[in-house]
PDB file of C-alpha atoms in Angstrom:
ATOM      1  CA  MET A   1      36.083  29.292  19.889  1.00 70.00           C
ATOM      2  CA  ILE A   2      32.954  30.130  21.893  1.00 72.00           C
ATOM      3  CA  ASN A   3      30.877  27.761  19.744  1.00 75.00           C
ATOM      4  CA  LYS A   4      33.366  24.986  20.392  1.00 85.00           C
ATOM      5  CA  LEU A   5      33.348  25.545  24.152  1.00 85.00           C
ATOM      6  CA  LEU A   6      29.539  25.692  24.331  1.00 85.00           C
ATOM      7  CA  THR A   7      29.193  22.618  22.129  1.00 86.00           C
ATOM      8  CA  ASN A   8      31.610  20.614  24.283  1.00 85.00           C
ATOM      9  CA  LEU A   9      29.791  21.755  27.412  1.00 87.00           C
ATOM     10  CA  GLY A  10      26.451  20.702  25.971  1.00 87.00           C
ATOM     11  CA  LEU A  11      27.811  17.324  24.884  1.00 88.00           C
ATOM     12  CA  THR A  12      29.329  16.752  28.322  1.00 90.00           C
ATOM     13  CA  ILE A  13      25.951  17.407  29.904  1.00 91.00           C
ATOM     14  CA  LEU A  14      24.352  15.017  27.408  1.00 89.00           C
ATOM     15  CA  ARG A  15      26.949  12.401  28.289  1.00 90.00           C
ATOM     16  CA  LEU A  16      26.139  12.665  31.983  1.00 92.00           C
ATOM     17  CA  ILE A  17      22.387  12.604  31.382  1.00 92.00           C
ATOM     18  CA  SER A  18      22.457   9.625  29.016  1.00 90.00           C
ATOM     19  CA  SER A  19      24.426   7.615  31.574  1.00 92.00           C
ATOM     20  CA  LEU A  20      21.433   7.691  33.931  1.00 93.00           C
ATOM     21  CA  PRO A  21      18.973   4.760  34.052  1.00 94.00           C
ATOM     22  CA  ILE A  22      16.450   4.741  31.195  1.00 93.00           C
ATOM     23  CA  SER A  23      13.589   4.461  33.687  1.00 94.00           C
ATOM     24  CA  PHE A  24      14.665   7.742  35.282  1.00 95.00           C
ATOM     25  CA  LEU A  25      15.075   9.433  31.894  1.00 95.00           C
ATOM     26  CA  ASN A  26      11.600   8.243  30.866  1.00 96.00           C
ATOM     27  CA  ALA A  27      10.109   9.837  33.956  1.00 96.00           C
ATOM     28  CA  LEU A  28      12.137  13.049  33.571  1.00 96.00           C
ATOM     29  CA  GLY A  29      11.336  13.247  29.866  1.00 97.00           C
ATOM     30  CA  GLY A  30       7.657  12.798  30.599  1.00 97.00           C
ATOM     31  CA  GLY A  31       7.646  15.757  32.969  1.00 97.00           C
ATOM     32  CA  LEU A  32       9.729  18.024  30.736  1.00 97.00           C
ATOM     33  CA  GLY A  33       7.721  16.996  27.694  1.00 97.00           C
ATOM     34  CA  LEU A  34       4.483  17.936  29.406  1.00 97.00           C
ATOM     35  CA  LEU A  35       6.000  21.331  30.183  1.00 97.00           C
ATOM     36  CA  GLY A  36       7.025  21.706  26.545  1.00 97.00           C
ATOM     37  CA  TYR A  37       3.525  20.872  25.376  1.00 98.00           C
ATOM     38  CA  TYR A  38       2.115  23.818  27.328  1.00 97.00           C
ATOM     39  CA  LEU A  39       4.941  26.292  26.662  1.00 98.00           C
ATOM     40  CA  LEU A  40       5.689  25.686  22.965  1.00 97.00           C
ATOM     41  CA  LYS A  41       2.327  26.740  21.596  1.00 97.00           C
ATOM     42  CA  LYS A  42       3.363  27.329  17.968  1.00 97.00           C
ATOM     43  CA  ARG A  43       5.069  23.971  17.643  1.00 97.00           C
ATOM     44  CA  ARG A  44       2.154  22.273  19.410  1.00 98.00           C
ATOM     45  CA  ASN A  45      -0.216  23.836  16.884  1.00 98.00           C
ATOM     46  CA  VAL A  46       1.883  22.503  13.999  1.00 98.00           C
ATOM     47  CA  GLY A  47       1.488  19.005  15.388  1.00 98.00           C
ATOM     48  CA  LEU A  48      -2.250  19.424  15.913  1.00 98.00           C
ATOM     49  CA  LEU A  49      -2.697  20.703  12.361  1.00 98.00           C
ATOM     50  CA  ASN A  50      -0.753  17.747  10.988  1.00 98.00           C
ATOM     51  CA  LEU A  51      -3.003  15.373  12.892  1.00 98.00           C
ATOM     52  CA  SER A  52      -6.117  17.196  11.643  1.00 98.00           C
ATOM     53  CA  LEU A  53      -4.952  16.772   8.047  1.00 98.00           C
ATOM     54  CA  CYS A  54      -3.963  13.138   8.495  1.00 98.00           C
ATOM     55  CA  PHE A  55      -6.840  12.031  10.737  1.00 98.00           C
ATOM     56  CA  PRO A  56      -9.862  14.283  10.101  1.00 97.00           C
ATOM     57  CA  GLU A  57     -12.065  11.891  12.070  1.00 97.00           C
ATOM     58  CA  MET A  58      -9.945  12.251  15.217  1.00 98.00           C
ATOM     59  CA  GLY A  59     -11.535  14.307  18.012  1.00 98.00           C
ATOM     60  CA  GLU A  60      -9.857  17.308  19.614  1.00 97.00           C
ATOM     61  CA  ALA A  61      -9.258  15.539  22.922  1.00 98.00           C
ATOM     62  CA  GLU A  62      -7.604  12.595  21.168  1.00 98.00           C
ATOM     63  CA  LYS A  63      -5.382  14.862  19.064  1.00 98.00           C
ATOM     64  CA  ASN A  64      -4.274  16.844  22.095  1.00 98.00           C
ATOM     65  CA  HIS A  65      -3.525  13.648  24.001  1.00 98.00           C
ATOM     66  CA  LEU A  66      -1.439  12.289  21.122  1.00 98.00           C
ATOM     67  CA  ILE A  67       0.584  15.495  20.765  1.00 98.00           C
ATOM     68  CA  LYS A  68       1.072  15.638  24.523  1.00 98.00           C
ATOM     69  CA  GLU A  69       2.487  12.111  24.449  1.00 98.00           C
ATOM     70  CA  HIS A  70       4.573  13.083  21.448  1.00 98.00           C
ATOM     71  CA  PHE A  71       6.247  15.912  23.384  1.00 98.00           C
ATOM     72  CA  LYS A  72       7.082  13.438  26.145  1.00 98.00           C
ATOM     73  CA  GLU A  73       8.641  11.006  23.667  1.00 98.00           C
ATOM     74  CA  LEU A  74      10.554  13.833  21.995  1.00 98.00           C
ATOM     75  CA  ILE A  75      12.241  14.847  25.242  1.00 97.00           C
ATOM     76  CA  ARG A  76      12.872  11.237  26.260  1.00 97.00           C
ATOM     77  CA  SER A  77      14.756  10.546  23.043  1.00 96.00           C
ATOM     78  CA  GLY A  78      16.593  13.859  23.380  1.00 95.00           C
ATOM     79  CA  LEU A  79      17.795  12.961  26.869  1.00 96.00           C
ATOM     80  CA  CYS A  80      19.239   9.726  25.444  1.00 96.00           C
ATOM     81  CA  TYR A  81      20.987  11.460  22.558  1.00 94.00           C
ATOM     82  CA  GLY A  82      24.326  11.291  24.335  1.00 93.00           C
ATOM     83  CA  LEU A  83      24.337   7.546  23.596  1.00 95.00           C
ATOM     84  CA  ILE A  84      25.160   8.401  19.988  1.00 94.00           C
ATOM     85  CA  PHE A  85      28.331  10.230  20.998  1.00 93.00           C
ATOM     86  CA  TYR A  86      29.589   8.261  23.960  1.00 94.00           C
ATOM     87  CA  ALA A  87      27.916   4.895  24.609  1.00 94.00           C
ATOM     88  CA  SER A  88      30.164   1.854  24.403  1.00 95.00           C
ATOM     89  CA  PRO A  89      29.177  -1.001  22.086  1.00 96.00           C
ATOM     90  CA  ASP A  90      28.151  -3.040  25.137  1.00 96.00           C
ATOM     91  CA  LYS A  91      25.958  -0.217  26.425  1.00 95.00           C
ATOM     92  CA  LEU A  92      24.287   0.248  23.037  1.00 96.00           C
ATOM     93  CA  ARG A  93      23.600  -3.471  22.732  1.00 97.00           C
ATOM     94  CA  LYS A  94      22.042  -3.432  26.187  1.00 96.00           C
ATOM     95  CA  VAL A  95      19.842  -0.395  25.576  1.00 96.00           C
ATOM     96  CA  VAL A  96      18.917  -0.980  21.909  1.00 97.00           C
ATOM     97  CA  GLU A  97      17.540  -4.302  20.650  1.00 98.00           C
ATOM     98  CA  ILE A  98      17.499  -5.230  16.961  1.00 98.00           C
ATOM     99  CA  ARG A  99      14.621  -7.260  15.560  1.00 98.00           C
ATOM    100  CA  GLY A 100      14.577  -8.613  12.024  1.00 98.00           C
ATOM    101  CA  LEU A 101      18.322  -8.522  11.391  1.00 98.00           C
ATOM    102  CA  GLU A 102      17.823 -11.726   9.439  1.00 98.00           C
ATOM    103  CA  ASN A 103      15.919  -9.701   6.831  1.00 98.00           C
ATOM    104  CA  TYR A 104      19.058  -7.726   6.123  1.00 98.00           C
ATOM    105  CA  ASN A 105      21.343 -10.749   6.365  1.00 97.00           C
ATOM    106  CA  LYS A 106      19.404 -12.449   3.557  1.00 97.00           C
ATOM    107  CA  VAL A 107      20.727  -9.883   1.088  1.00 97.00           C
ATOM    108  CA  ARG A 108      23.884  -8.698   2.867  1.00 96.00           C
ATOM    109  CA  GLY A 109      26.830  -8.543   0.484  1.00 94.00           C
ATOM    110  CA  GLN A 110      24.762  -9.755  -2.492  1.00 96.00           C
ATOM    111  CA  ILE A 111      23.011  -6.603  -3.742  1.00 97.00           C
ATOM    112  CA  PRO A 112      22.840  -2.929  -2.737  1.00 97.00           C
ATOM    113  CA  VAL A 113      20.417  -2.110   0.082  1.00 98.00           C
ATOM    114  CA  VAL A 114      18.362   0.961   0.972  1.00 98.00           C
ATOM    115  CA  LEU A 115      17.368   1.108   4.634  1.00 98.00           C
ATOM    116  CA  LEU A 116      14.147   3.123   4.528  1.00 98.00           C
ATOM    117  CA  ALA A 117      14.080   5.045   7.813  1.00 97.00           C
ATOM    118  CA  PRO A 118      11.171   7.473   8.377  1.00 97.00           C
ATOM    119  CA  HIS A 119      11.440  10.229  10.960  1.00 96.00           C
ATOM    120  CA  PHE A 120      10.857   8.439  14.221  1.00 98.00           C
ATOM    121  CA  LEU A 121      12.210  10.326  17.200  1.00 97.00           C
ATOM    122  CA  ALA A 122      14.914   7.798  18.058  1.00 97.00           C
ATOM    123  CA  LEU A 123      16.104   7.223  14.487  1.00 96.00           C
ATOM    124  CA  ASP A 124      19.669   8.384  15.222  1.00 95.00           C
ATOM    125  CA  ILE A 125      19.923   6.062  18.215  1.00 96.00           C
ATOM    126  CA  GLY A 126      18.730   3.165  16.077  1.00 97.00           C
ATOM    127  CA  ALA A 127      21.127   4.004  13.253  1.00 96.00           C
ATOM    128  CA  ASN A 128      24.058   4.193  15.670  1.00 96.00           C
ATOM    129  CA  ARG A 129      23.170   0.777  17.084  1.00 97.00           C
ATOM    130  CA  LEU A 130      22.915  -0.746  13.617  1.00 97.00           C
ATOM    131  CA  THR A 131      26.448   0.385  12.789  1.00 97.00           C
ATOM    132  CA  LEU A 132      27.628  -2.262  15.253  1.00 97.00           C
ATOM    133  CA  GLU A 133      26.257  -4.829  12.788  1.00 97.00           C
ATOM    134  CA  THR A 134      27.131  -3.278   9.438  1.00 97.00           C
ATOM    135  CA  PRO A 135      28.842  -0.208   7.987  1.00 96.00           C
ATOM    136  CA  GLY A 136      26.551   2.169   6.172  1.00 96.00           C
ATOM    137  CA  TYR A 137      26.179   5.343   4.170  1.00 95.00           C
ATOM    138  CA  SER A 138      24.019   8.272   5.226  1.00 94.00           C
ATOM    139  CA  VAL A 139      23.493  11.953   4.506  1.00 90.00           C
ATOM    140  CA  TYR A 140      23.948  14.812   6.955  1.00 85.00           C
ATOM    141  CA  ALA A 141      22.551  18.323   7.084  1.00 80.00           C
ATOM    142  CA  GLU A 142      25.116  20.968   7.929  1.00 78.00           C
ATOM    143  CA  GLN A 143      24.403  22.842  11.155  1.00 77.00           C
ATOM    144  CA  ARG A 144      25.002  26.545  11.657  1.00 80.00           C
ATOM    145  CA  ASN A 145      27.651  25.517  14.153  1.00 81.00           C
ATOM    146  CA  ALA A 146      30.387  23.925  12.026  1.00 84.00           C
ATOM    147  CA  TYR A 147      32.039  22.309  15.044  1.00 86.00           C
ATOM    148  CA  LEU A 148      28.756  20.643  16.036  1.00 85.00           C
ATOM    149  CA  THR A 149      28.385  19.355  12.478  1.00 87.00           C
ATOM    150  CA  GLU A 150      31.818  17.762  12.728  1.00 90.00           C
ATOM    151  CA  ARG A 151      31.068  16.175  16.104  1.00 90.00           C
ATOM    152  CA  ILE A 152      27.818  14.689  14.784  1.00 90.00           C
ATOM    153  CA  LYS A 153      29.670  13.230  11.794  1.00 91.00           C
ATOM    154  CA  GLN A 154      32.281  11.729  14.101  1.00 92.00           C
ATOM    155  CA  ALA A 155      29.568  10.201  16.289  1.00 92.00           C
ATOM    156  CA  ARG A 156      27.823   8.575  13.347  1.00 93.00           C
ATOM    157  CA  LEU A 157      31.081   7.190  12.000  1.00 93.00           C
ATOM    158  CA  ARG A 158      32.759   6.043  15.208  1.00 94.00           C
ATOM    159  CA  PHE A 159      32.028   2.327  14.712  1.00 95.00           C
ATOM    160  CA  ILE A 160      32.226   2.177  10.907  1.00 95.00           C
ATOM    161  CA  LYS A 161      34.893   4.580   9.663  1.00 90.00           C
ATOM    162  CA  ASP A 162      37.396   1.713   9.412  1.00 91.00           C
ATOM    163  CA  GLN A 163      34.863  -0.515   7.611  1.00 93.00           C
ATOM    164  CA  GLY A 164      34.095   1.762   4.669  1.00 93.00           C
ATOM    165  CA  GLY A 165      31.127   3.650   6.128  1.00 93.00           C
ATOM    166  CA  GLU A 166      30.763   7.253   5.040  1.00 93.00           C
ATOM    167  CA  ILE A 167      28.583  10.309   5.672  1.00 92.00           C
ATOM    168  CA  PHE A 168      27.788  12.588   2.735  1.00 90.00           C
ATOM    169  CA  SER A 169      26.611  16.180   2.661  1.00 85.00           C
ATOM    170  CA  ARG A 170      23.207  16.807   1.104  1.00 80.00           C
ATOM    171  CA  ARG A 171      24.937  19.177  -1.308  1.00 78.00           C
ATOM    172  CA  GLU A 172      26.859  16.282  -2.861  1.00 78.00           C
ATOM    173  CA  GLY A 173      23.695  14.766  -4.287  1.00 75.00           C
ATOM    174  CA  LEU A 174      22.980  11.085  -4.874  1.00 84.00           C
ATOM    175  CA  ARG A 175      25.341  10.362  -7.766  1.00 89.00           C
ATOM    176  CA  LEU A 176      28.274   9.570  -5.487  1.00 91.00           C
ATOM    177  CA  ILE A 177      26.095   7.448  -3.196  1.00 93.00           C
ATOM    178  CA  VAL A 178      24.772   5.444  -6.157  1.00 94.00           C
ATOM    179  CA  ARG A 179      28.319   4.695  -7.285  1.00 95.00           C
ATOM    180  CA  LYS A 180      29.406   3.714  -3.783  1.00 94.00           C
ATOM    181  CA  MET A 181      26.377   1.453  -3.272  1.00 96.00           C
ATOM    182  CA  LYS A 182      27.106  -0.420  -6.471  1.00 96.00           C
ATOM    183  CA  GLN A 183      30.814  -0.782  -5.731  1.00 96.00           C
ATOM    184  CA  THR A 184      30.698  -1.796  -2.076  1.00 96.00           C
ATOM    185  CA  LEU A 185      27.163  -3.141  -1.388  1.00 97.00           C
ATOM    186  CA  ILE A 186      27.206  -1.129   1.848  1.00 97.00           C
ATOM    187  CA  PRO A 187      23.625  -0.127   2.777  1.00 97.00           C
ATOM    188  CA  PHE A 188      22.353   3.424   2.465  1.00 97.00           C
ATOM    189  CA  TYR A 189      20.341   4.800   5.401  1.00 97.00           C
ATOM    190  CA  TYR A 190      17.680   6.912   3.701  1.00 96.00           C
ATOM    191  CA  LEU A 191      15.182   9.298   5.324  1.00 95.00           C
ATOM    192  CA  PRO A 192      12.296   9.624   2.850  1.00 93.00           C
ATOM    193  CA  ASP A 193       9.641  11.752   4.540  1.00 92.00           C
ATOM    194  CA  GLN A 194      10.726  15.374   4.236  1.00 88.00           C
ATOM    195  CA  ASP A 195       9.079  18.290   2.456  1.00 90.00           C
ATOM    196  CA  MET A 196      11.815  19.543   0.143  1.00 85.00           C
ATOM    197  CA  ASP A 197       9.574  21.716  -2.061  1.00 85.00           C
ATOM    198  CA  GLU A 198       8.154  20.612  -5.410  1.00 85.00           C
ATOM    199  CA  ARG A 199      11.522  19.885  -6.957  1.00 85.00           C
ATOM    200  CA  ASP A 200      12.040  16.123  -7.328  1.00 88.00           C
ATOM    201  CA  SER A 201       8.711  15.532  -5.565  1.00 94.00           C
ATOM    202  CA  VAL A 202       5.282  14.260  -6.499  1.00 96.00           C
ATOM    203  CA  TYR A 203       1.965  14.944  -4.789  1.00 97.00           C
ATOM    204  CA  VAL A 204       0.632  11.741  -3.283  1.00 97.00           C
ATOM    205  CA  PRO A 205      -1.526  10.943  -0.249  1.00 98.00           C
ATOM    206  CA  PHE A 206      -0.194  10.702   3.282  1.00 98.00           C
ATOM    207  CA  PHE A 207      -2.855   9.256   5.551  1.00 98.00           C
ATOM    208  CA  ALA A 208      -6.035  11.218   4.722  1.00 98.00           C
ATOM    209  CA  HIS A 209      -4.302  14.265   3.254  1.00 98.00           C
ATOM    210  CA  PRO A 210      -4.402  13.779  -0.537  1.00 97.00           C
ATOM    211  CA  VAL A 211      -1.534  16.059  -1.613  1.00 97.00           C
ATOM    212  CA  CYS A 212       1.695  15.532   0.303  1.00 97.00           C
ATOM    213  CA  ALA A 213       4.813  16.674  -1.571  1.00 96.00           C
ATOM    214  CA  THR A 214       6.961  13.544  -1.336  1.00 97.00           C
ATOM    215  CA  LEU A 215      10.408  12.991  -2.791  1.00 95.00           C
ATOM    216  CA  GLU A 216      10.456  10.577  -5.725  1.00 96.00           C
ATOM    217  CA  THR A 217      14.023   9.609  -4.879  1.00 95.00           C
ATOM    218  CA  LEU A 218      13.386   6.076  -3.623  1.00 97.00           C
ATOM    219  CA  PRO A 219      12.062   4.421  -6.797  1.00 97.00           C
ATOM    220  CA  LYS A 220      14.680   6.229  -8.895  1.00 96.00           C
ATOM    221  CA  LEU A 221      17.474   5.191  -6.540  1.00 96.00           C
ATOM    222  CA  VAL A 222      16.333   1.569  -6.507  1.00 97.00           C
ATOM    223  CA  LYS A 223      16.093   1.512 -10.288  1.00 96.00           C
ATOM    224  CA  LEU A 224      19.629   2.895 -10.644  1.00 96.00           C
ATOM    225  CA  THR A 225      21.171   0.448  -8.175  1.00 97.00           C
ATOM    226  CA  ASN A 226      18.888  -2.627  -8.291  1.00 96.00           C
ATOM    227  CA  ALA A 227      18.802  -2.299  -4.511  1.00 98.00           C
ATOM    228  CA  ALA A 228      16.586  -4.082  -2.022  1.00 98.00           C
ATOM    229  CA  VAL A 229      14.395  -1.796   0.122  1.00 98.00           C
ATOM    230  CA  ILE A 230      14.325  -2.785   3.789  1.00 98.00           C
ATOM    231  CA  PRO A 231      12.128  -0.573   5.988  1.00 98.00           C
ATOM    232  CA  MET A 232      13.677   0.331   9.327  1.00 98.00           C
ATOM    233  CA  ALA A 233      12.026   1.937  12.350  1.00 98.00           C
ATOM    234  CA  THR A 234      13.322   2.724  15.828  1.00 97.00           C
ATOM    235  CA  TYR A 235      10.798   2.759  18.682  1.00 97.00           C
ATOM    236  CA  ARG A 236      11.013   3.156  22.431  1.00 97.00           C
ATOM    237  CA  GLU A 237       9.489   0.222  24.275  1.00 97.00           C
ATOM    238  CA  GLY A 238       9.616   0.699  28.018  1.00 94.00           C
ATOM    239  CA  LYS A 239      13.201   0.799  29.263  1.00 94.00           C
ATOM    240  CA  LYS A 240      14.796   0.065  25.904  1.00 96.00           C
ATOM    241  CA  TYR A 241      14.776   1.049  22.248  1.00 97.00           C
ATOM    242  CA  VAL A 242      13.979  -1.374  19.463  1.00 98.00           C
ATOM    243  CA  VAL A 243      15.197  -1.295  15.857  1.00 98.00           C
ATOM    244  CA  GLU A 244      12.814  -3.176  13.574  1.00 98.00           C
ATOM    245  CA  LEU A 245      14.045  -4.295  10.151  1.00 98.00           C
ATOM    246  CA  SER A 246      11.212  -5.471   7.913  1.00 98.00           C
ATOM    247  CA  PRO A 247      11.439  -7.937   5.026  1.00 98.00           C
ATOM    248  CA  ALA A 248      12.720  -6.517   1.744  1.00 98.00           C
ATOM    249  CA  TRP A 249      10.029  -5.303  -0.635  1.00 98.00           C
ATOM    250  CA  GLU A 250       9.264  -7.452  -3.652  1.00 95.00           C
ATOM    251  CA  ASN A 251       8.673  -6.203  -7.208  1.00 95.00           C
ATOM    252  CA  TYR A 252       9.665  -2.632  -6.372  1.00 97.00           C
ATOM    253  CA  PRO A 253       9.711  -0.274  -8.166  1.00 97.00           C
ATOM    254  CA  SER A 254       6.911  -0.873 -10.630  1.00 96.00           C
ATOM    255  CA  GLY A 255       7.989   1.858 -13.064  1.00 94.00           C
ATOM    256  CA  ASP A 256       5.039   4.092 -12.159  1.00 97.00           C
ATOM    257  CA  ILE A 257       6.670   6.748  -9.968  1.00 97.00           C
ATOM    258  CA  PRO A 258       3.495   8.190  -8.364  1.00 97.00           C
ATOM    259  CA  ALA A 259       2.302   4.669  -7.581  1.00 98.00           C
ATOM    260  CA  ASP A 260       5.711   3.699  -6.187  1.00 98.00           C
ATOM    261  CA  VAL A 261       5.898   6.801  -3.978  1.00 98.00           C
ATOM    262  CA  THR A 262       2.331   6.200  -2.805  1.00 98.00           C
ATOM    263  CA  TYR A 263       3.283   2.632  -1.887  1.00 98.00           C
ATOM    264  CA  MET A 264       6.165   3.999   0.173  1.00 98.00           C
ATOM    265  CA  ASN A 265       3.913   6.439   2.036  1.00 98.00           C
ATOM    266  CA  ARG A 266       1.307   3.769   2.736  1.00 98.00           C
ATOM    267  CA  TYR A 267       3.995   1.510   4.165  1.00 98.00           C
ATOM    268  CA  ILE A 268       5.312   4.344   6.347  1.00 98.00           C
ATOM    269  CA  GLU A 269       1.780   4.884   7.632  1.00 98.00           C
ATOM    270  CA  ARG A 270       1.658   1.300   8.876  1.00 98.00           C
ATOM    271  CA  MET A 271       5.009   1.782  10.607  1.00 98.00           C
ATOM    272  CA  ILE A 272       3.734   4.944  12.286  1.00 98.00           C
ATOM    273  CA  MET A 273       0.577   3.341  13.600  1.00 98.00           C
ATOM    274  CA  LYS A 274       2.605   0.886  15.704  1.00 97.00           C
ATOM    275  CA  HIS A 275       3.707   3.791  17.922  1.00 98.00           C
ATOM    276  CA  PRO A 276       1.991   6.953  16.621  1.00 98.00           C
ATOM    277  CA  SER A 277       3.274   9.244  19.384  1.00 98.00           C
ATOM    278  CA  GLN A 278       6.881   8.514  18.365  1.00 98.00           C
ATOM    279  CA  TYR A 279       6.658   9.872  14.822  1.00 98.00           C
ATOM    280  CA  LEU A 280       7.855  13.439  14.189  1.00 97.00           C
ATOM    281  CA  TRP A 281       4.514  15.244  14.083  1.00 98.00           C
ATOM    282  CA  LEU A 282       6.047  18.652  14.857  1.00 97.00           C
ATOM    283  CA  HIS A 283       7.693  18.866  11.420  1.00 94.00           C
ATOM    284  CA  LYS A 284       5.851  21.005   8.827  1.00 95.00           C
ATOM    285  CA  ARG A 285       5.263  18.013   6.604  1.00 96.00           C
ATOM    286  CA  PHE A 286       2.710  19.752   4.369  1.00 97.00           C
ATOM    287  CA  LYS A 287       4.533  23.028   3.824  1.00 96.00           C
ATOM    288  CA  THR A 288       4.432  22.603   0.040  1.00 96.00           C
ATOM    289  CA  GLN A 289       0.920  22.513  -1.405  1.00 96.00           C
ATOM    290  CA  PRO A 290      -0.287  22.905  -4.982  1.00 94.00           C
ATOM    291  CA  ASN A 291      -1.422  26.424  -5.866  1.00 90.00           C
ATOM    292  CA  LEU A 292      -0.519  27.808  -2.432  1.00 93.00           C
ATOM    293  CA  PRO A 293       2.487  29.817  -1.224  1.00 94.00           C
ATOM    294  CA  ARG A 294       4.952  27.563   0.566  1.00 95.00           C
ATOM    295  CA  GLY A 295       4.020  27.293   4.251  1.00 93.00           C
ATOM    296  CA  LYS A 296       0.556  28.763   3.800  1.00 94.00           C
ATOM    297  CA  LEU A 297      -1.154  25.946   5.707  1.00 95.00           C
ATOM    298  CA  TYR A 298       0.882  26.759   8.810  1.00 97.00           C
ATOM    299  CA  GLU A 299       0.636  30.538   8.835  1.00 94.00           C
ATOM    300  CA  ASN A 300      -1.816  30.591  11.772  1.00 92.00           C
ATOM    301  CA  CYS A 301       0.084  28.134  13.952  1.00 91.00           C
TER     302      CYS A 301
END
């Protein structure tokens, strides 16, 4: 009961905040993000270590500036999170622009589609906006607060639940999603860049770091479904957010899983470099390393 009351209170506050002008939220997020940069030392150090591994040539001042900007972007997107729960379709269309929808429309309803969505800070906002154009499938992680988990599911489904869209628990695995993709041709919104331990992963480069444990799911999923891969990124640009849908990949997968996963990472790198401060650098992306205890790289953060 207490969890429900606190969750509803928090969501009400988010609703009020997200109704404010984006220009004001950008300014407020910048100030709060700067405060977070100085107060959250451990998380700041995780981001700096990630940058050191990915960009060994980057100077200390440049790394600190990038992580400082990252904290600002993190809070800005957080202040807008209420859009996912409460924004009307008209409000979402006004705040979030879609570019490259024609790339999806070329294959819509013809073959299965995987929307490859790396961890940009506004990815949930972008996904919610895209559901105004097409139903979709996605996977959710269960929160400790079961009521919050249910509210998040409802928010993600509010425009698509009557069109066949569904949200699956991670525990259900991919078998059900594969079957659904083949049957309905509804796109699957897939987040590829998480460290899930060595299981179902291969070590491939990510930027300059040569051994990043990366899930091998994408090439296997595409092979099982004959799906098109359409990269999708959500960025903040001034007073609005932009969803970019890239052209579908050609001749993917090749059948060489390490090469296919490396191709995916290299493509994600190019997406990141468009707006590097808006990628999730505070995640322990390199927690799993060969011949090291899990998390060893971050033990001094």
